[in-house]
Amino acid sequence: MTDVIIVLGGPVGLLLACELKLGGAEPLVLEAATGEERVTRSLGLRSLNARSLHSLELRGLVEPLTEAQWKLFDELAGGPGPDRSDMVGMMTELLKKGMMRGHFAGLPLLEENGRAEYAMLKQHQIEAVLAARAAALGVRIRQGRAVVDVIQDATRTVATLADGERVEAAYLVGCDGGRSLVRKRSGIPFSGTPATLTGRTAVATLTGPGTVTSSLRGPGGLVNLSLVPGEIATIEFGDGPGDRDAPMTAEELAGSLRRVTGEDVGVARLEAGIRYSDNTRQADSYRKGRVLLAGDAAHVHSPIGGQGLNLGLQDAVNLGWKLALVARGAAPEHLLDTYTAERHPVAVRVLRNTRAQVAMMRPGAQVDALREVLSEVMVLPDAKGHFTRMVEGTDVDYAPTAPDPRVGRFVPALTAVPLPFARTPGDDRRGSEPAAAGRPVGELLRDGRGLLIVPPGGTDAAHAALAGHRDRVRPTVAEAPPGDGGALLVRPDGYVAWAGTAADGLGDALTTWFGPAA
């Protein structure tokens, strides 16, 4: 039986599938392309920001992603050209020291705190790690299966494939990009602003007499010489790209390079190329009935700043556990309303800051002056912290009006001792776990359940409070009191749902976020 159809298996779709499976639902991923086709479209480097790495660490995925990153950088270090070797060496040093935090409109955000909270990989490497985890969990993925229509009624969704096959499920999630068929077929408005630039990323061999040796913001736009040998990108301001799907030619890329750099640059060979824009739009709602949206299907914006992938991954970890609870009948359907309520405002802020970054990348003396002023401001600790938290995604607060400031925020770093929990009748996924030495709270969320963290001495209270919810929430005792000495209820995505004592409404919080007691 299929509980949830996921349309397209990029990073967002694959992570969502893993979250659903971990939560006890049965997902099916329908991917139009084959794995080989996705590798050929994997141009440029993708960044994983601090919040994405925090979320992925909850599932034990940071280690394989980091291994893939260093394998890539070892390969890049042997690439041609002294300039490129210097670029790779500098970025490697920043990543190893944990200094890199991203950038705002090309202005670097560096933090010397020694914590590695930024990663850079090719997209197909990220997909390979997530696909391996999906396979280990038993997620079904069907490649080469293009969805051409989506319908729903009161009890089901139906996806029609290009060959006429019809696939049914209780719910369907479109992770199918900015031109989402799922969104269009479902009639969900996609409001925003049109493109004001044309970006091109290509794998090409350049010829002289002019040269391109580094990344620069020039009088005609932007050019970026990638760390990946042969990859180069340009951005020109004006209208957006025409036919984005038409094959890029060597002449087109050469013309763009000449306009941006002012150099007489030629392109001897073009192996691959893609176009993009700063078309900035957002779905009015991320849900319509039994159909939901995640990633670029829900929001698109300029790639400047590298926040798009991270925004989509956070959609997946927010939606996955909620949809799993609803799909398996453990929680009522209105839990899904919290998905749009929480994630829509986050994307509003990202769309705002990416529009601002585009404005700051335009050529001209006025923008030059603005960049100089902002560079001076960003040296100030408070201002630097503001911009860093914004691009890292660590400023997200799902409950800004909560009396306790921890509620709605990512769980603070705590060490806790997992408590033994007897297997509940009919629960084949959850075994008992003996008490052990203290472990980071994040490790205790790896099975996809929520977590009730109680202060030392609160063992009996934790077991009593979780009667009827022990298949969805596990108890743990903090080695030191969490904050004010009360308890914390942590959702599977790592965000605090409630803080206080049992008398302060823990029962209501458990029902609100995890459904009624069994």
XYZ file of C-alpha atoms in Angstrom:
518
model
C 0.000 0.000 0.000
C 1.189 3.537 -0.752
C 0.391 6.257 1.763
C 2.151 9.157 0.046
C 3.245 9.722 -3.555
C 6.258 12.013 -3.915
C 6.632 13.534 -7.383
C 10.342 13.784 -8.248
C 13.271 12.467 -6.288
C 15.688 15.341 -5.937
C 17.212 16.146 -2.540
C 13.914 17.448 -1.123
C 11.861 14.508 -2.381
C 14.386 11.934 -1.168
C 14.716 13.477 2.300
C 10.930 13.704 2.592
C 10.624 10.037 1.632
C 13.125 9.090 4.343
C 11.245 11.133 6.943
C 7.924 9.541 5.991
C 9.331 6.028 6.145
C 10.988 6.737 9.475
C 7.637 7.958 10.771
C 5.859 4.741 9.813
C 4.248 5.779 6.508
C 4.793 4.134 3.107
C 6.048 6.621 0.496
C 6.553 6.046 -3.239
C 8.921 8.339 -5.153
C 8.133 8.854 -8.848
C 11.203 10.294 -10.587
C 11.014 11.313 -14.255
C 14.762 11.085 -14.901
C 17.224 8.270 -14.411
C 20.153 8.523 -12.024
C 22.575 9.052 -14.906
C 20.492 11.911 -16.308
C 20.483 13.670 -12.945
C 24.293 13.489 -12.747
C 24.639 15.263 -16.104
C 22.460 18.126 -14.796
C 24.485 18.476 -11.572
C 26.318 21.717 -12.372
C 27.933 23.984 -9.809
C 28.421 23.399 -6.088
C 25.542 23.356 -3.611
C 25.948 24.629 -0.078
C 24.422 23.125 3.039
C 23.999 25.751 5.735
C 24.124 25.380 9.493
C 20.441 24.612 10.070
C 20.369 22.000 7.307
C 23.408 20.308 8.818
C 21.799 20.422 12.268
C 18.687 18.737 10.859
C 20.652 16.162 8.879
C 22.734 15.370 11.952
C 19.509 14.347 13.719
C 19.354 11.475 11.214
C 23.073 10.629 11.176
C 23.573 11.989 7.645
C 26.275 14.582 8.208
C 29.110 12.044 8.319
C 28.452 10.535 4.851
C 27.872 14.009 3.404
C 31.152 15.260 4.871
C 32.982 12.234 3.486
C 31.560 13.011 0.042
C 32.613 16.655 0.381
C 36.232 15.850 1.176
C 36.374 13.280 -1.612
C 35.235 15.998 -4.003
C 37.727 18.534 -2.664
C 40.562 16.041 -2.978
C 39.625 15.681 -6.644
C 39.343 19.448 -7.112
C 42.768 20.008 -5.536
C 44.301 18.124 -8.454
C 42.511 20.259 -11.051
C 44.342 22.358 -13.655
C 45.595 25.912 -13.172
C 47.372 27.645 -10.267
C 44.514 30.114 -9.769
C 42.004 27.315 -9.347
C 44.321 25.443 -6.962
C 44.600 28.580 -4.835
C 40.790 28.920 -4.751
C 40.332 25.280 -3.750
C 43.043 25.540 -1.097
C 41.531 28.675 0.418
C 38.021 27.173 0.554
C 39.361 23.918 1.993
C 41.107 25.831 4.766
C 37.960 27.806 5.607
C 35.825 24.652 5.703
C 38.291 22.682 7.830
C 38.591 25.517 10.351
C 34.801 25.827 10.487
C 34.988 29.499 9.512
C 32.711 29.503 6.462
C 29.100 30.536 7.073
C 28.049 31.600 3.567
C 27.759 35.065 2.058
C 25.317 37.897 1.509
C 25.424 39.288 -2.038
C 28.988 38.034 -2.341
C 30.120 39.609 0.940
C 31.611 36.678 2.902
C 30.330 35.694 6.322
C 33.169 34.161 8.320
C 32.994 33.061 11.947
C 36.041 31.858 13.872
C 34.258 29.539 16.296
C 35.785 26.296 15.031
C 32.463 24.512 14.421
C 32.096 23.065 10.916
C 28.567 24.198 10.042
C 28.827 24.641 6.282
C 29.358 22.128 3.500
C 29.777 22.265 -0.274
C 28.961 19.382 -2.631
C 27.659 18.608 -6.094
C 23.930 18.023 -6.104
C 24.220 14.454 -7.332
C 26.489 13.690 -4.332
C 23.793 14.918 -1.948
C 21.225 12.851 -3.820
C 23.451 9.766 -3.647
C 23.732 10.005 0.160
C 19.973 10.505 0.543
C 19.175 7.741 -1.950
C 21.393 5.338 -0.001
C 19.552 6.188 3.206
C 16.197 5.789 1.441
C 17.234 2.371 0.154
C 18.379 1.312 3.627
C 14.978 2.297 5.000
C 13.154 0.396 2.258
C 11.745 3.405 0.391
C 10.397 2.565 -3.064
C 11.813 4.765 -5.847
C 10.707 4.368 -9.478
C 12.955 6.147 -11.964
C 11.981 7.119 -15.484
C 8.349 7.598 -14.382
C 7.126 11.034 -15.495
C 3.896 12.256 -13.914
C 1.628 14.043 -16.419
C -1.508 14.635 -14.333
C -2.660 14.770 -10.721
C -6.201 14.620 -9.349
C -7.690 14.180 -5.896
C -11.012 13.501 -4.228
C -12.144 13.260 -0.617
C -10.267 10.034 0.102
C -7.313 9.716 -2.298
C -4.927 11.256 -4.814
C -4.163 9.810 -8.250
C -1.013 10.418 -10.313
C -1.183 9.580 -14.015
C 2.122 8.608 -15.622
C 3.260 9.286 -19.178
C 2.532 5.695 -20.215
C -1.023 5.900 -18.881
C -0.450 4.065 -15.611
C -2.405 5.469 -12.657
C -0.927 5.378 -9.148
C -3.098 6.016 -6.074
C -2.240 7.119 -2.543
C -3.890 8.873 0.363
C -1.657 11.952 -0.103
C 0.643 13.381 -2.765
C 3.527 15.847 -2.406
C 4.911 17.821 -5.328
C 8.681 18.219 -5.065
C 8.810 18.882 -8.795
C 10.480 22.276 -9.014
C 9.540 25.831 -9.856
C 7.467 24.837 -12.891
C 5.632 22.252 -10.798
C 2.977 20.273 -12.630
C 1.535 19.254 -9.265
C 1.043 22.878 -8.244
C -0.473 23.839 -11.584
C -2.842 20.867 -11.763
C -3.943 21.547 -8.199
C -4.759 25.175 -8.937
C -2.544 26.664 -6.221
C -1.687 30.328 -7.019
C 2.002 31.156 -7.372
C 2.373 34.862 -6.640
C 5.487 36.998 -6.963
C 7.722 39.002 -9.272
C 9.106 38.190 -12.748
C 12.725 37.631 -13.729
C 15.165 40.529 -13.921
C 18.311 38.593 -14.823
C 19.559 35.695 -16.907
C 22.040 33.296 -15.365
C 24.032 30.686 -17.251
C 26.127 27.861 -15.828
C 28.114 25.732 -18.231
C 30.906 23.222 -18.630
C 33.079 24.702 -21.356
C 36.578 25.140 -22.735
C 37.481 28.815 -23.173
C 39.860 30.364 -25.706
C 41.659 33.730 -25.905
C 42.935 36.239 -26.485
C 40.879 37.456 -23.532
C 41.003 35.461 -20.297
C 38.784 34.763 -17.321
C 40.898 33.929 -14.279
C 38.687 34.659 -11.295
C 35.225 35.586 -10.117
C 34.246 39.210 -10.556
C 31.419 41.714 -10.584
C 31.963 43.686 -13.752
C 30.248 46.478 -15.667
C 28.119 44.009 -17.617
C 27.139 41.645 -14.811
C 28.783 38.790 -12.950
C 31.115 35.959 -13.850
C 32.071 33.127 -11.530
C 34.861 30.673 -12.234
C 33.783 27.579 -10.314
C 36.039 25.448 -8.154
C 35.025 22.603 -10.483
C 37.369 22.498 -13.523
C 35.626 23.599 -16.694
C 32.573 25.082 -14.963
C 31.833 28.771 -15.409
C 28.774 30.920 -14.688
C 27.574 34.345 -15.816
C 24.718 36.612 -14.740
C 23.386 39.435 -16.911
C 20.771 41.885 -15.686
C 17.742 42.813 -17.754
C 15.146 40.387 -19.008
C 14.994 36.783 -17.898
C 15.984 33.877 -20.147
C 13.720 33.108 -23.084
C 13.415 29.404 -23.780
C 15.141 27.867 -20.775
C 14.942 24.383 -22.246
C 16.564 25.166 -25.618
C 20.104 23.777 -25.885
C 22.753 26.322 -24.979
C 25.315 26.998 -27.697
C 28.993 27.907 -27.486
C 28.194 31.187 -29.248
C 25.570 32.085 -26.639
C 27.961 31.489 -23.747
C 30.811 33.341 -25.471
C 28.592 36.350 -26.093
C 27.570 36.420 -22.442
C 31.190 36.194 -21.270
C 32.240 39.062 -23.545
C 29.385 41.308 -22.379
C 30.041 40.607 -18.694
C 33.846 40.779 -18.648
C 34.633 43.114 -21.514
C 37.251 40.554 -22.586
C 37.521 38.976 -26.030
C 36.716 35.468 -24.794
C 35.762 32.567 -27.038
C 34.304 29.143 -26.292
C 36.019 26.290 -28.107
C 33.737 23.579 -26.745
C 30.519 23.502 -24.737
C 29.715 20.221 -22.987
C 26.634 21.213 -20.996
C 24.768 24.313 -19.956
C 21.703 25.471 -18.041
C 19.881 28.795 -17.659
C 18.143 30.277 -14.637
C 16.695 33.567 -13.417
C 15.629 35.446 -10.301
C 11.934 34.783 -10.906
C 10.688 35.122 -7.304
C 7.369 33.513 -6.425
C 5.667 31.636 -3.616
C 2.644 29.364 -3.455
C -0.204 31.041 -1.603
C -0.616 27.810 0.380
C 1.563 24.715 0.606
C -1.488 22.475 0.853
C -4.714 21.992 -1.023
C -6.708 19.074 0.322
C -4.598 15.951 0.024
C -1.941 17.577 -2.177
C 1.062 19.362 -0.672
C 4.106 21.201 -2.044
C 7.726 21.311 -0.890
C 10.949 22.851 -2.134
C 10.971 24.837 -5.374
C 7.412 23.730 -6.110
C 6.399 25.941 -3.170
C 8.866 28.817 -3.647
C 11.447 30.022 -6.182
C 13.959 32.851 -5.977
C 17.404 33.902 -7.099
C 20.100 31.312 -6.369
C 22.434 34.087 -5.165
C 23.286 33.233 -1.577
C 22.615 29.502 -1.970
C 19.512 29.335 0.220
C 17.094 27.479 -2.084
C 18.214 23.903 -1.424
C 18.369 24.535 2.313
C 14.885 26.048 2.357
C 13.550 22.936 0.612
C 15.319 20.512 2.932
C 13.781 22.311 5.897
C 10.350 21.956 4.253
C 10.945 18.211 4.091
C 11.930 17.789 7.741
C 8.999 19.949 8.872
C 6.430 18.089 6.771
C 7.720 14.523 6.955
C 6.886 13.573 10.546
C 3.549 15.403 10.466
C 2.386 13.731 7.259
C 3.567 10.347 8.535
C 1.472 10.684 11.697
C -1.597 11.717 9.694
C -1.120 9.096 6.977
C -0.924 6.246 9.497
C -3.939 7.538 11.421
C -2.118 8.543 14.592
C -2.922 12.268 14.299
C -5.831 14.246 12.819
C -5.515 15.868 9.410
C -5.483 19.419 10.777
C -1.898 18.798 11.950
C -0.979 19.370 8.285
C -2.228 22.954 8.526
C 0.789 23.735 10.700
C 3.061 23.010 7.732
C 2.012 26.076 5.749
C 1.605 28.112 8.951
C 5.239 27.455 9.933
C 7.064 27.240 6.632
C 5.337 29.959 4.572
C 6.657 32.865 6.727
C 10.180 31.417 6.597
C 10.137 31.469 2.797
C 8.721 35.019 2.807
C 11.874 36.152 4.612
C 14.161 34.209 2.265
C 12.466 35.675 -0.806
C 12.950 39.139 0.695
C 16.662 38.692 1.381
C 17.360 37.123 -2.038
C 15.649 40.070 -3.751
C 17.901 42.349 -1.698
C 20.974 40.368 -2.738
C 20.075 40.656 -6.419
C 19.752 44.421 -6.026
C 23.200 44.542 -4.422
C 24.830 42.577 -7.241
C 23.790 44.946 -10.018
C 26.478 47.074 -11.700
C 26.709 50.804 -11.073
C 28.338 53.404 -8.846
C 25.345 53.642 -6.514
C 25.382 49.902 -5.829
C 29.164 50.025 -5.404
C 28.675 52.612 -2.657
C 25.917 50.557 -1.018
C 28.176 47.497 -0.919
C 30.971 49.507 0.672
C 28.645 50.823 3.368
C 27.182 47.380 4.076
C 30.685 45.894 4.275
C 31.463 48.373 7.033
C 28.225 47.555 8.844
C 28.750 43.788 8.631
C 31.970 44.088 10.633
C 29.899 45.071 13.680
C 29.242 41.939 15.793
C 25.473 42.396 16.102
C 25.041 43.135 12.406
C 27.298 40.263 11.398
C 25.344 37.931 13.662
C 22.050 39.100 12.127
C 23.166 38.395 8.560
C 24.822 35.118 9.524
C 21.735 33.770 11.284
C 19.605 34.850 8.345
C 21.562 32.956 5.683
C 22.215 30.004 8.016
C 18.523 29.584 8.766
C 19.244 29.564 12.487
C 16.919 32.509 13.173
C 13.766 30.445 12.521
C 11.190 30.668 15.305
C 7.946 28.751 14.789
C 6.323 30.217 17.920
C 7.513 33.823 18.276
C 4.761 34.718 20.778
C 5.292 31.731 23.099
C 5.869 32.678 26.772
C 8.943 30.452 26.916
C 11.536 31.591 24.325
C 12.708 28.001 23.777
C 9.341 26.953 22.311
C 9.424 27.147 18.529
C 13.215 27.181 18.418
C 15.660 24.382 17.626
C 16.399 22.240 20.674
C 19.358 23.556 22.703
C 22.478 21.446 22.997
C 21.907 19.039 25.889
C 23.290 15.704 26.987
C 20.728 13.162 28.123
C 20.355 9.552 29.209
C 17.759 7.536 27.224
C 15.299 5.705 29.452
C 14.266 2.075 28.908
C 10.843 1.930 27.312
C 8.894 -1.301 26.965
C 7.645 -2.201 23.501
C 4.013 -1.225 23.072
C 1.469 -3.716 21.680
C 1.419 -3.726 17.896
C 4.450 -1.462 17.589
C 6.923 -3.472 15.512
C 9.144 -0.486 14.720
C 10.109 0.440 18.271
C 12.126 -1.669 20.614
C 13.198 -0.974 24.172
C 16.550 0.671 24.692
C 18.575 0.218 27.850
C 19.735 3.253 29.726
C 23.223 4.287 28.677
C 25.794 6.965 29.246
C 24.793 10.483 28.330
C 24.399 11.183 24.624
C 23.705 14.396 22.683
C 19.974 14.975 22.438
C 20.233 15.031 18.633
C 21.284 11.378 18.572
C 18.137 10.420 20.491
C 15.959 11.761 17.659
C 17.370 9.466 14.992
C 14.477 7.007 15.131
C 12.011 9.705 14.067
C 10.095 9.882 17.334
C 9.593 12.961 19.465
C 11.466 13.359 22.734
C 10.380 14.350 26.236
C 13.396 15.684 28.124
C 12.897 15.783 31.881
C 15.257 17.061 34.579
C 17.220 14.661 36.789
C 14.867 12.721 39.022
C 11.963 13.002 36.607
C 11.907 9.385 35.411
C 8.592 8.383 36.950
C 6.910 11.579 35.811
C 8.124 11.051 32.248
C 6.723 7.521 32.038
C 3.400 8.643 33.495
C 3.094 11.642 31.177
C 3.718 9.573 28.062
C 1.142 6.872 28.714
C -0.639 6.455 25.395
C 2.012 8.337 23.389
C 5.003 6.072 23.876
C 4.842 4.856 20.246
C 5.412 8.471 19.110
C 7.472 10.074 21.909
C 10.303 8.677 23.999
C 11.496 9.921 27.408
C 14.992 10.942 28.343
C 16.584 12.507 31.425
C 18.878 15.478 30.953
C 22.199 15.196 32.762
C 21.681 18.817 33.801
C 18.331 20.608 34.146
C 17.141 21.932 30.728
C 17.003 25.671 31.194
C 14.709 26.619 34.076
C 14.593 23.068 35.418
C 11.326 22.090 33.738
C 10.815 19.618 30.909
C 11.021 20.026 27.125
C 8.878 18.296 24.491
C 10.909 18.093 21.288
C 9.370 17.325 17.911
C 11.006 14.820 15.526
C 12.390 17.726 13.461
C 14.304 19.029 16.485
C 12.099 21.997 17.349
C 10.744 22.493 20.869
C 6.952 22.071 20.972
C 6.419 22.742 24.683
C 8.336 23.671 27.835
C 7.262 23.584 31.477
C 5.955 20.999 33.937
C 3.308 18.339 33.460
C 0.774 20.615 35.118
C 1.485 23.331 32.534
C -0.249 21.537 29.690
C 2.019 18.701 28.596
C -0.983 16.500 27.883
C -2.500 19.101 25.588
C 0.834 19.607 23.814
C 1.211 15.870 23.208
C -2.284 15.695 21.713
C -1.744 18.822 19.599
C 1.525 17.692 18.046
C 1.354 13.895 18.174
C -2.361 13.100 18.104
C -4.617 11.614 20.783
C -3.340 8.996 23.184
C -3.501 5.437 21.880
